[in-house]
Every structure is written in C-alpha cells, then in structure tokens.
Coordinates of C-alpha atoms in Angstrom, one line a residue:
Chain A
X139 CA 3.7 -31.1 5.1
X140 CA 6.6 -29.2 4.6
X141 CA 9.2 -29.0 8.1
X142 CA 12.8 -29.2 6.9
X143 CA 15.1 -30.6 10.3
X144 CA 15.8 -27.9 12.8
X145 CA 12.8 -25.2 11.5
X146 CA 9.9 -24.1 14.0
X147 CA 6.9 -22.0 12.9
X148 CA 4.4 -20.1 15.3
X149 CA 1.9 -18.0 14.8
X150 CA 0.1 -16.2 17.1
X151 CA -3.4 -15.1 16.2
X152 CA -6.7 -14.1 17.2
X153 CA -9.7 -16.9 15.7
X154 CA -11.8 -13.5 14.0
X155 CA -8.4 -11.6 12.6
X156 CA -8.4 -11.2 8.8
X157 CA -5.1 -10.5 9.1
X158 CA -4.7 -13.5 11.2
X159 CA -6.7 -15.6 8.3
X160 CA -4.1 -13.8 5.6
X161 CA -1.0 -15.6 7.3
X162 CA -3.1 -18.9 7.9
X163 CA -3.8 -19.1 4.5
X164 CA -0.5 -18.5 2.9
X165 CA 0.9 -21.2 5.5
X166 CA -1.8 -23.8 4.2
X167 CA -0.9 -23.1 0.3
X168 CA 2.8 -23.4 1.0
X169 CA 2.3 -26.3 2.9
X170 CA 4.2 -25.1 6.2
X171 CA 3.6 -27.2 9.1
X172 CA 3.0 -24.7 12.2
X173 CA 2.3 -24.0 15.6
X174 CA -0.8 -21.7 16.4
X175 CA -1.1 -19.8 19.8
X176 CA -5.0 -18.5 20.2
X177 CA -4.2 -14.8 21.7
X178 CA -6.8 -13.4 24.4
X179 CA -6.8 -9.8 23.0
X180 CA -8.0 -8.1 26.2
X181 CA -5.0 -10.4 28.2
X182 CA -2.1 -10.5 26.0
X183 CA 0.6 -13.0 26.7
X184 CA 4.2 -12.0 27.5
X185 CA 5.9 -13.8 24.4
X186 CA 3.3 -11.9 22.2
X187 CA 4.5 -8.7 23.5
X188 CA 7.8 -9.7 23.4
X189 CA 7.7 -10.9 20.1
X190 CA 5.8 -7.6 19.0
X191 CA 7.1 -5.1 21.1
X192 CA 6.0 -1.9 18.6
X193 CA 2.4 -2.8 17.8
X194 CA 1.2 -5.4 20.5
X195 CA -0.5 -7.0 17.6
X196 CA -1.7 -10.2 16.1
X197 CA -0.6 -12.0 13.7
X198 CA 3.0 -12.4 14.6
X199 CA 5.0 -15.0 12.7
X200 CA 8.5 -16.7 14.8
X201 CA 10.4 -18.7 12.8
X202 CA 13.7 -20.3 14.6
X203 CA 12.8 -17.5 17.7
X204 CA 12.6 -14.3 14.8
X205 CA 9.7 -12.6 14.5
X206 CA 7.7 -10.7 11.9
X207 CA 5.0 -8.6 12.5
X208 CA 2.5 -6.9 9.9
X209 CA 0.4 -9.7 8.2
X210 CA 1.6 -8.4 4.4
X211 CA 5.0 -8.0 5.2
X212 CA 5.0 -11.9 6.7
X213 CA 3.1 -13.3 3.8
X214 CA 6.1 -11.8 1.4
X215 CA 8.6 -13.4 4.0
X216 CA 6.7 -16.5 3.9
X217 CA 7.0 -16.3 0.0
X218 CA 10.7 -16.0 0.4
X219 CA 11.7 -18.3 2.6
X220 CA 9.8 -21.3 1.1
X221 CA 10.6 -21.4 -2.2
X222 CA 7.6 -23.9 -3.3
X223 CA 4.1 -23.3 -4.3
X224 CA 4.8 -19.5 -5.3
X225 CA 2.0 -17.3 -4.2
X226 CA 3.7 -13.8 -5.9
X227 CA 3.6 -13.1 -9.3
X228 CA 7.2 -13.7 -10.8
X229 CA 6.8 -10.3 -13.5
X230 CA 7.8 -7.2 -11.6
X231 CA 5.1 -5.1 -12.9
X232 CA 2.2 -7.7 -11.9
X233 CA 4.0 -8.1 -8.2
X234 CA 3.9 -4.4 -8.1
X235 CA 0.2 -3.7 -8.8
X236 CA -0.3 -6.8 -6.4
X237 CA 1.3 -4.9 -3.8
X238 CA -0.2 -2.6 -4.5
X239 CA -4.3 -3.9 -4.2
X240 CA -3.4 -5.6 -1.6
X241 CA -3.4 -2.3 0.7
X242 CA -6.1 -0.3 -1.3
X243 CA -8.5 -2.9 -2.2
X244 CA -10.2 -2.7 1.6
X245 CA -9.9 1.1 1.3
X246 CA -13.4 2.6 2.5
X247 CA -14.6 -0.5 3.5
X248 CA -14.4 -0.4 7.0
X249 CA -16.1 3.2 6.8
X250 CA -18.8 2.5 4.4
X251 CA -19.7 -0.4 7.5
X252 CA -19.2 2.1 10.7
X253 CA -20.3 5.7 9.5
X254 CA -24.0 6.7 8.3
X255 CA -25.9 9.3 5.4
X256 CA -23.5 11.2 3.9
X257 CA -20.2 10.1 4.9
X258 CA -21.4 6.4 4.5
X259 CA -22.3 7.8 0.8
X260 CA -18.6 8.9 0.0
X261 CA -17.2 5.9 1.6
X262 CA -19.4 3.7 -0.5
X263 CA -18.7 5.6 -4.0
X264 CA -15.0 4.5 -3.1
X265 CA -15.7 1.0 -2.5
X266 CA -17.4 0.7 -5.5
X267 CA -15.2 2.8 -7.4
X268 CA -12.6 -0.1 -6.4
X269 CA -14.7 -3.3 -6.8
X270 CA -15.2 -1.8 -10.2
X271 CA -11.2 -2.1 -10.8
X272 CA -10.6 -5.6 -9.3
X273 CA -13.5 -6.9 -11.0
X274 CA -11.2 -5.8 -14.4
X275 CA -8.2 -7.3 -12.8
X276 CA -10.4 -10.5 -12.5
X277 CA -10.7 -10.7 -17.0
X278 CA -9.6 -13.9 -18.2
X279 CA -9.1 -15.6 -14.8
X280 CA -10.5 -17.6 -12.0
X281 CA -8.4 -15.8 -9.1
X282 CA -6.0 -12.5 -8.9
X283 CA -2.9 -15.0 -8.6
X284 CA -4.5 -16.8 -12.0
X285 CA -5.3 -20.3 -11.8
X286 CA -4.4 -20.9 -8.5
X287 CA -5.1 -18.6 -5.5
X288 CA -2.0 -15.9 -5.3
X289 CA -0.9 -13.2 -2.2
X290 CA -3.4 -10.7 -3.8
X291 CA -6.1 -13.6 -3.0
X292 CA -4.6 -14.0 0.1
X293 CA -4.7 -10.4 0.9
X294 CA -7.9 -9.6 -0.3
X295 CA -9.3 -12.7 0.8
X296 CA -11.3 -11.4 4.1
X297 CA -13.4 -9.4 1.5
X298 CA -15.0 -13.6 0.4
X299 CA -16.7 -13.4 3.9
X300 CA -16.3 -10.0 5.1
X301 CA -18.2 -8.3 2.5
X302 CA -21.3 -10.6 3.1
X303 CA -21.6 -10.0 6.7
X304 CA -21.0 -6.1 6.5
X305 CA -24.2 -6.7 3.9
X306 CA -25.7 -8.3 6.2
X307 CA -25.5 -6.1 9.0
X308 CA -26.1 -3.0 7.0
X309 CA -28.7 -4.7 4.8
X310 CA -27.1 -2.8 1.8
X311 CA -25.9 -4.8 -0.9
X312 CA -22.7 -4.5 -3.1
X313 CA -21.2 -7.4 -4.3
X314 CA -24.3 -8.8 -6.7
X315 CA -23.5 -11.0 -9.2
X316 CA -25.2 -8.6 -11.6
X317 CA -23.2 -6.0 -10.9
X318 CA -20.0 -7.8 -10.3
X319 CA -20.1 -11.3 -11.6
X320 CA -16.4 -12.1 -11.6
X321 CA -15.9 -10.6 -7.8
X322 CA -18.6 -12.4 -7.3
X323 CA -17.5 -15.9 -8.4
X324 CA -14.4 -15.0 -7.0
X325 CA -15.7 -15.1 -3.6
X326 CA -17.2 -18.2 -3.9
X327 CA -14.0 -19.9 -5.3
X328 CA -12.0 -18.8 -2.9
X329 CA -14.5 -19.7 0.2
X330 CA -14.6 -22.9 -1.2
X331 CA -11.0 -23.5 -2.1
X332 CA -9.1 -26.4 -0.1
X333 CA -6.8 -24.0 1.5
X334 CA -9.4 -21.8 2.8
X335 CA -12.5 -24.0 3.5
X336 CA -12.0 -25.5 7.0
X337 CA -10.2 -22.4 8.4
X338 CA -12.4 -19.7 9.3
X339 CA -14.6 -20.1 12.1
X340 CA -18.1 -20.5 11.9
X341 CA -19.7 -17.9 9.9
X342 CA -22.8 -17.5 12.7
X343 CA -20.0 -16.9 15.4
X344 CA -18.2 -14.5 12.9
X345 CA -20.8 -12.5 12.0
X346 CA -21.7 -12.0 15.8
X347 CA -19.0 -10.9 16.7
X348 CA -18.8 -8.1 13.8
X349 CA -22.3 -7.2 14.9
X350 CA -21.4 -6.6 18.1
X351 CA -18.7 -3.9 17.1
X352 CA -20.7 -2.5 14.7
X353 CA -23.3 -1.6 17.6
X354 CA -20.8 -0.8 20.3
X355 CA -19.7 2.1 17.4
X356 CA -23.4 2.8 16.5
X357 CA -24.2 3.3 20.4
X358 CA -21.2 5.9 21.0
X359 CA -22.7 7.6 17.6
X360 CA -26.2 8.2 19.1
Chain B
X114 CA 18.2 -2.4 -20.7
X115 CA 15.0 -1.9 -19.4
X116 CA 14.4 2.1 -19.6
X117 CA 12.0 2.5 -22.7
X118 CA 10.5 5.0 -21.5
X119 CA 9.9 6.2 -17.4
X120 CA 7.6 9.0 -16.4
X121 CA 7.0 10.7 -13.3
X122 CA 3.8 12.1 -12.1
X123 CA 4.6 14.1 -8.6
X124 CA 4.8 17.1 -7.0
X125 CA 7.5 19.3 -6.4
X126 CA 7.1 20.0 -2.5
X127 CA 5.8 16.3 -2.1
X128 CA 8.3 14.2 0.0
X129 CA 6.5 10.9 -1.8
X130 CA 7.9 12.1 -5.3
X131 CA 11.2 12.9 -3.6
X132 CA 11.4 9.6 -2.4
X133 CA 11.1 8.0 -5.9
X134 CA 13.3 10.4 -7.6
X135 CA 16.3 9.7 -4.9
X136 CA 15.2 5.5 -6.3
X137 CA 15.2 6.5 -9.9
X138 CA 18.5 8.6 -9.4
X139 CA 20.5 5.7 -7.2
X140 CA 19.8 3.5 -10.4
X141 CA 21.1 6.2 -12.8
X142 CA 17.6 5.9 -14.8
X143 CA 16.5 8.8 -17.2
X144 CA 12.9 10.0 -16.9
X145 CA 10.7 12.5 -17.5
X146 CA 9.1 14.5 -15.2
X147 CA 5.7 15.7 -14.5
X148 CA 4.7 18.6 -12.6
X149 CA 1.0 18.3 -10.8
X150 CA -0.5 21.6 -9.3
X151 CA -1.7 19.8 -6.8
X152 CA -3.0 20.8 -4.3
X153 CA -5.2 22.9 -6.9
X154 CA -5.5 20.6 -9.7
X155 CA -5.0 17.2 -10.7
X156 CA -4.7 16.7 -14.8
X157 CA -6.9 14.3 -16.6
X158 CA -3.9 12.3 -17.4
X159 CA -2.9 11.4 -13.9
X160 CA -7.1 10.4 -13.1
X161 CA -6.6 8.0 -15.5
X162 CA -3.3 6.7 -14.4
X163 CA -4.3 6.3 -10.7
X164 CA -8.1 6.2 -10.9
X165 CA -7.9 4.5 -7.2
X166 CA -6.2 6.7 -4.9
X167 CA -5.6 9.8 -7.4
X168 CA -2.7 10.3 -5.9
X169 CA 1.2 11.6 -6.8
X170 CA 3.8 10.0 -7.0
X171 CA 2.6 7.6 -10.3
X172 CA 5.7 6.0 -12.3
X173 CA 4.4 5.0 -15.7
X174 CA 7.2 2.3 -17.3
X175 CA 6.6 1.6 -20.8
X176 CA 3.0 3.1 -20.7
X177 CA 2.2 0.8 -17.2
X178 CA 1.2 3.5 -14.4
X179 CA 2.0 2.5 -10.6
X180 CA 1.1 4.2 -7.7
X181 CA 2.4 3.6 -4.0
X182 CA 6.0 5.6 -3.3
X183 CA 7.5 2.2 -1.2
X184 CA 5.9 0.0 -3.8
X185 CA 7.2 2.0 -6.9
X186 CA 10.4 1.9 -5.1
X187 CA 10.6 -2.2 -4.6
X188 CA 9.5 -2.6 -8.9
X189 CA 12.7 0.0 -9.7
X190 CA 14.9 -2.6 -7.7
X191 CA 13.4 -5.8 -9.4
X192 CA 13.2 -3.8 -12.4
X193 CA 16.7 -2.5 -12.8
X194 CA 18.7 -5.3 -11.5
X195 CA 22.1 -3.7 -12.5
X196 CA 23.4 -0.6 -10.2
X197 CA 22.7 0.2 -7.0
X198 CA 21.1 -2.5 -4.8
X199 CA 17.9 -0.9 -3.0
X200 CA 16.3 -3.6 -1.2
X201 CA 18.3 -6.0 1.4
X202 CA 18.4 -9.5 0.3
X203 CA 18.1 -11.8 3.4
X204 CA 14.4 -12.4 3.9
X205 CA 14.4 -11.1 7.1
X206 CA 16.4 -8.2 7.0
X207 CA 13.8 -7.0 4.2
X208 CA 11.2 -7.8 6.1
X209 CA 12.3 -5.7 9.0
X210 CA 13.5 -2.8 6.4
X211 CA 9.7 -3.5 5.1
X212 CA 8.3 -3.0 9.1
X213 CA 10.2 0.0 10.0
X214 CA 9.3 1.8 6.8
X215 CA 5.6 0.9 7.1
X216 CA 5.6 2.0 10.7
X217 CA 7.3 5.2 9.7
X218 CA 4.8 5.7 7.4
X219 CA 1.3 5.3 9.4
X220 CA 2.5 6.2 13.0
X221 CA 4.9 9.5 12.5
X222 CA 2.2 10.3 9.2
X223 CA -0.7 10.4 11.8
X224 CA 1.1 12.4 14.5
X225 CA 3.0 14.6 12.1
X226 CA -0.8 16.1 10.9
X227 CA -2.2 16.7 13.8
X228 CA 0.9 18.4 15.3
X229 CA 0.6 20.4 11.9
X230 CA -2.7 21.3 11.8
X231 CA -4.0 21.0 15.4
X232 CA -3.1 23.3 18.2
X233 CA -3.0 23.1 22.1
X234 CA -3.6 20.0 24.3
X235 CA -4.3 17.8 20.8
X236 CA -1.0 19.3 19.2
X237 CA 0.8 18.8 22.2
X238 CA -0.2 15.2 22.8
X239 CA 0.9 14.4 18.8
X240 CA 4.3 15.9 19.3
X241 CA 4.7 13.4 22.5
X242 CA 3.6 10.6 20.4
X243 CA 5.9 12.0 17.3
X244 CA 8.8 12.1 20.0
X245 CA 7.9 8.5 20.8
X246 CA 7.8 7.1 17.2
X247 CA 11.0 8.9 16.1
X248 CA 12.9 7.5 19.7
X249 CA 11.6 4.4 18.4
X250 CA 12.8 4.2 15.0
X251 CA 16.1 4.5 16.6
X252 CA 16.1 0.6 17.0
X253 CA 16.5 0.2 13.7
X254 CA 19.5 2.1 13.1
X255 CA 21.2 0.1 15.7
X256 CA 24.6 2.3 15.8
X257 CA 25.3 2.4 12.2
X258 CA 25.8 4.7 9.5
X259 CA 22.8 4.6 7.8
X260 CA 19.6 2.3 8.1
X261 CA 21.2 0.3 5.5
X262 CA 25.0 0.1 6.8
X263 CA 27.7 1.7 5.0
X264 CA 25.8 3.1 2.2
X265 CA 21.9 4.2 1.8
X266 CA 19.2 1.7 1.3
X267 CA 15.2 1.1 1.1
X268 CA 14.9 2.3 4.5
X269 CA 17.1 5.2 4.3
X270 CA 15.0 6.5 1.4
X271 CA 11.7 5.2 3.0
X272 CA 12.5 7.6 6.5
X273 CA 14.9 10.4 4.6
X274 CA 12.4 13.0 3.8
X275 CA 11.6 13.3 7.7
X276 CA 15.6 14.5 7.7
X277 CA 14.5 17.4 5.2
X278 CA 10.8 18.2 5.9
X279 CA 10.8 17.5 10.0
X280 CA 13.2 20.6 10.4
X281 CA 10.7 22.7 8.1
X282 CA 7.6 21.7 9.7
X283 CA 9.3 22.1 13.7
X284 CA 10.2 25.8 12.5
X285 CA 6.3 26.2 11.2
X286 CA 5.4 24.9 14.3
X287 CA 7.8 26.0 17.2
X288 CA 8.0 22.4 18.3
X289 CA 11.0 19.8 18.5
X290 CA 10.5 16.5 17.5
X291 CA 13.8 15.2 16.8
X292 CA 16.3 16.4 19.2
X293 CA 19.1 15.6 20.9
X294 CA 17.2 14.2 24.1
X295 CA 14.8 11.9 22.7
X296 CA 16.6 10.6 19.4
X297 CA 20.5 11.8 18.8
X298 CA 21.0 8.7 16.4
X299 CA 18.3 9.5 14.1
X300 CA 19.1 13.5 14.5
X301 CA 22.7 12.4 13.5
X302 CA 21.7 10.0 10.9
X303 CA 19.3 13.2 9.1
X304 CA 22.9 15.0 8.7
X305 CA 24.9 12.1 7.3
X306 CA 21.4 10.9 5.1
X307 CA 21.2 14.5 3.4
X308 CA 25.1 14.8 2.8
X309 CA 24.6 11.6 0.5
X310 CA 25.4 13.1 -3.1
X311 CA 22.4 11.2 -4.7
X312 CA 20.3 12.7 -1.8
X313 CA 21.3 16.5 -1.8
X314 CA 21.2 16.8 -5.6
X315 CA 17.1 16.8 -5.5
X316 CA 16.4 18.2 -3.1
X317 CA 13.5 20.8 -2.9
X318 CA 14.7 24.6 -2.4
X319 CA 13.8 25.1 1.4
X320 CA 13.3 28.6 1.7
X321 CA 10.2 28.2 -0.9
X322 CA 9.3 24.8 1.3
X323 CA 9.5 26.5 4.0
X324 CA 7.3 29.4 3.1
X325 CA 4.8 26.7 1.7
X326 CA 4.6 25.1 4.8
X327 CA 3.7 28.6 6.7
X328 CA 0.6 29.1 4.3
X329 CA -0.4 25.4 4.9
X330 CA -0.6 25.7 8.5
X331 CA -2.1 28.9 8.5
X332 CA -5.1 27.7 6.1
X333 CA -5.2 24.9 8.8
X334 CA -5.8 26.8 11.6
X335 CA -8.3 29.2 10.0
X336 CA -10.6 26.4 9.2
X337 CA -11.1 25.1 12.7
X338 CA -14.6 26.0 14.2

C-alpha cells in the first residue's frame, strides 16, 4: 500500500453512497492507504461540515488537512496526485468523452426508478437510448478504461449493482444480456473485479435500503 | 499543430457556446462556426453529433464531436498545449477551479430558471437562494483580479457569462441578484471579466439579447396554469 512519509488520507462516506463507492474504488486501484469516517447523514459531524462547508455532502476527500468535495472532481485529483496505476485515459479526446459519460451515463436513471406511466416512459427511452451508446463504447474491450478498470468504470460503476436492484424493485428489466451483452458482461466483471468485490455492502442490506426510498417517494405520489 | 479542422455547433444567444468560443479564441484557434435555430430546430447533423444530450455547444476536432461546454474547454487546453494556459496546474487549485465551476453551474442554473420563469413567492424565494450562491462564489475570488489571478482562467470563463447575461435577465425580471450588498467582489469582478479584450470581442449584441430574453419570459409566464 502506497503512504509516502508525512501524507494522510480521509475519507468520509456514507456505507450506501455510489459516490462514496466511486472514491473507494479509485483509492483501492491506486493503491492509497486511507482512513474512512462512516458519516450519520441525519447527524453530521462538525469536521464534515467543516471540511464541506458548500454542499454538506459525502464523499469528502482530506489529504494533509485539504479537502475536496464532488466525488468526480476527487477521483481526477486522486489521478493526479498519485501518479501510479493510471485510471484516465492518456489521449485527450478519449479523457474528454470519459468526462464526459461519466456525468451523462446515469442521466434518467434515477427518474425512470421514482416516476410512473408516461414520464417513467420518456425517462426510460433515455436510458436506453444511452445504454445503447456505452454498449458501443464497450467494442473490442473488457472495461471503458480497456483492459483494466478506468475512471469511466469508476464513475459508472454504481450502474454494476444499481441497475439490478432498480430492476428489481420496479420488476422492469433493462440490462439483459440479449439486449445488451457487453453492458452486461461488463457488470459482472467489474462486481467481481479485486478492487471492487469486498467493498460494497451486502446487496440484501443495499437493496433495502433503496426500497425504502423508492416507497417513501411512491407514498408522497399517492 | 493540432488544428486540422475545428467546428462549432452553438447558438448565438447561448452563453454555453460563448463559453467555448472565449476557449477557442484565448488559444488563437481558427474554426468554423455553426449556427443552430435552436430553440426551433435542431439539424440532422448536430443529432448525430450529440445523439445523448442533443445539445449545443458540440466541438467536432478532426471529425470527433464532444459535447459538455467545461469538458470541451479542459480537451482545448490538453489539446493545444502551446498559448494561453486555461487550466491551473497544481492538483488542487484545479480541483477547486473544477468545484466552483460545477457549483456555478447546478446551483445558480437552478435558481436562475425559476427566478426566470416563475413568479411570486417561488420567484422570490430563487432570487434569495441566487443572492446566496453568487455571495458564495465570492470565496473563490478571494480578493484578486480575476478567479484565475492576474489574467483570466477556466474559472473566469466557467462563471463569465453570468457578468453578461445576469444584467439581461435582472432587467427582464426587475430583480437584483448581484449587487453591491450581497456580492461587490463578484459585481466588480463582471466589469474587469468583460473588459478582457478576448472576452468583449464575442460577445453577443445585447440589445437583441435583451429583447430575446423579454419574449422568453413572456412565453414562460403564459404557459403557467
């Protein structure tokens, strides 16, 4: 593990935040040695909203007492600070479109799994309009970073587990490995890559706890 | 050198394009431009471009479309090492350039639309939070010249169109978001930010910005229940 003399890494998280996982993740491929602080959301501690004064929000990255906020904007600090095991693409053009999936790739997700009829309809046509895409991106390769899990991975990562329980919950199915074989392998390989495996919680506790928001929403609906 | 060819897919009135022009210019790049009529039309061209979000502005280099203003902007610095430097270099410092941008970008976005296209109690509670955001993004100035220190940066061009288009859409409105009591840095920095040559050479004409803003927030309003 990585820990040059001197250097101290915390993150403080929340155990069901993807973008908590996103940072975890990136720290595990780079090999960073790290601190974690478990957040209680409803009870925030006073270094969290120190360190976060603008959003409140987890994750939150302090390395030597600075910190980052914004779970992209650390992984790219992460990437730039350690210099090993590269998780960006080195070509400009490939970073770019990175970037740029990394933000769009969850885009109607999150509505297709809270809204109903015909606003769940147009939220869905997005998301598949997008899985569509990625699954191109996915030609020739085993992950979006290549061989080896990259920051797009990382970023779109949450989608390996996320997507099943949102299935789940919905009973609607999107991601079949008819329809979308490569997105689909890619799931699996990236659930059951080293750097992921033993870091998300368990999936019963997980999907509990999404099922529990999705009704709270449902409830305020009807 | 690495022009072969640079397109622009944007909008004339859209502060998104303006943002990637005032990149493109910093660099001294030459490229062509391409007017959408959006909001009425999109061209087949630009669906196929951006089939994801379908969105202006879209910089096609060498045939290779990208969408995403700030990410457009971070390629033309990788891209085009020589001239201008755009992006800070110490890790953190771009990561805080990175923060303050992306926070412009969804909090003052949100308020901004429903101050634009709401009324009342709902406008007035956006303007409060606008007031808040812009007080806010004050930190980041931290007493200098521009977000970037002596001379312009990614930030600057990240939060410069509020220095043209806040004014525009305050007059629409009758509201003040940027004033002298909640954020006299940032109302100062607008001045110095639109004075930069680069800047004030593309800039839209405001009296037909202006007027295009009126019939915006008129067609707003008519379509509330």
């Amino acid at each position: 593990m990585e820990e040059a003399k001197g250097e101290e890494v915390t993150l403080f998280g929340f155990w069901s935040s993807p973008f908590v996982h996103r940072v975890i993740w990136a720290l595990n491929i780079k090999k960073i040695k790290y601190k974690y602080v478990e957040e209680d959301l409803s009870n925030k501690s006073a270094l969290l909203l120190e360190h976060n004064p603008v959003y409140k929000k987890v994750p939150v990255l302090v390395y030597n007492g600075i910190a980052i906020a914004e779970s992209l904007i650390i992984l790219e600090f992460i990437e730039e600070t350690w210099k090993e095991n590269s998780i960006m693409p080195q070509d400009p053009y490939e970073k770019a479109v990175a970037r740029f999936w990394a933000t769009a790739a969850g885009d109607g997700l999150w509505q297709f799994f809270i809204t109903e009829g015909k606003e769940r309809e147009e939220a869905l046509t997005s998301v598949i309009n997008n899985f569509e895409l990625l699954e191109k991106e996915l030609i020739g390769k085993n992950f979006f970073g290549g061989d080896r899990i990259g920051y797009l991975d990382i970023s779109v990562g949450w989608i390996s587990y996320g997507v099943p329980i949102f299935e789940e919950i919905t009973e609607f199915k999107i991601i079949t490995e008819q329809k979308f074989p490569l997105l689909h392998a890619w799931m699996e390989a990236f659930s059951n890559s080293e750097f992921v495996k033993d870091t998300l919680p368990l999936r019963e506790k997980l999907s509990e706890r999404y099922r529990k928001v999705w009704e709270a929403i449902m409830q305020k609906k009807n | 050198m690495a022009d072969k060819e640079v397109r622009l897919f944007g909008m004339w009135a859209s502060p998104f394009t303006k943002r990637v022009e005032w990149a493109l210019k910093l660099k001294g790049i030459e490229y062509e431009y391409v007017n959408e009529s959006i909001p009425f039309s999109k061209s087949e061209e630009l669906l196929r471009l951006n089939p994801v979000t379908k969105k202006i502005p879209v910089l096609v280099h060498n045939g290779k479309p990208l969408a995403e203003s700030l990410v457009i902007i971070e390629y033309i610095d990788e891209t085009w090492k020589e001239g201008y430097s755009i992006m800070p270099k110490d890790p953190y410092d771009l990561a805080q350039a990175r923060f303050w941008a992306k926070f412009a970008d969804d909090k003052g976005t949100m308020s901004l639309l429903h101050v634009f296209s709401k009324e009342g109690e709902v406008q007035q509670k956006a303007v409060e939070e606008a007031r808040e955001v812009f007080k806010t993004l004050e930190q980041a100035l931290e007493g200098k010249k521009f977000f970037g220190g002596d001379c312009i940066n990614y930030l600057d061009l990240a939060i410069g169109w509020y220095a043209f288009w806040l004014p525009i859409i305050e007059e629409t409105v009758n509201v003040s978001m940027v004033d002298d009591a909640n954020a006299p840095l940032l109302k100062a920095w607008f001045g110095r930010f639109l004075e930069v040559d680069v800047i004030k050479s593309i800039l839209p004409p405001r009296d037909k910005t202006s007027e295009m803003s009126k019939i915006r927030r008129n067609q707003l309003l008519s379509n509330m229940p």
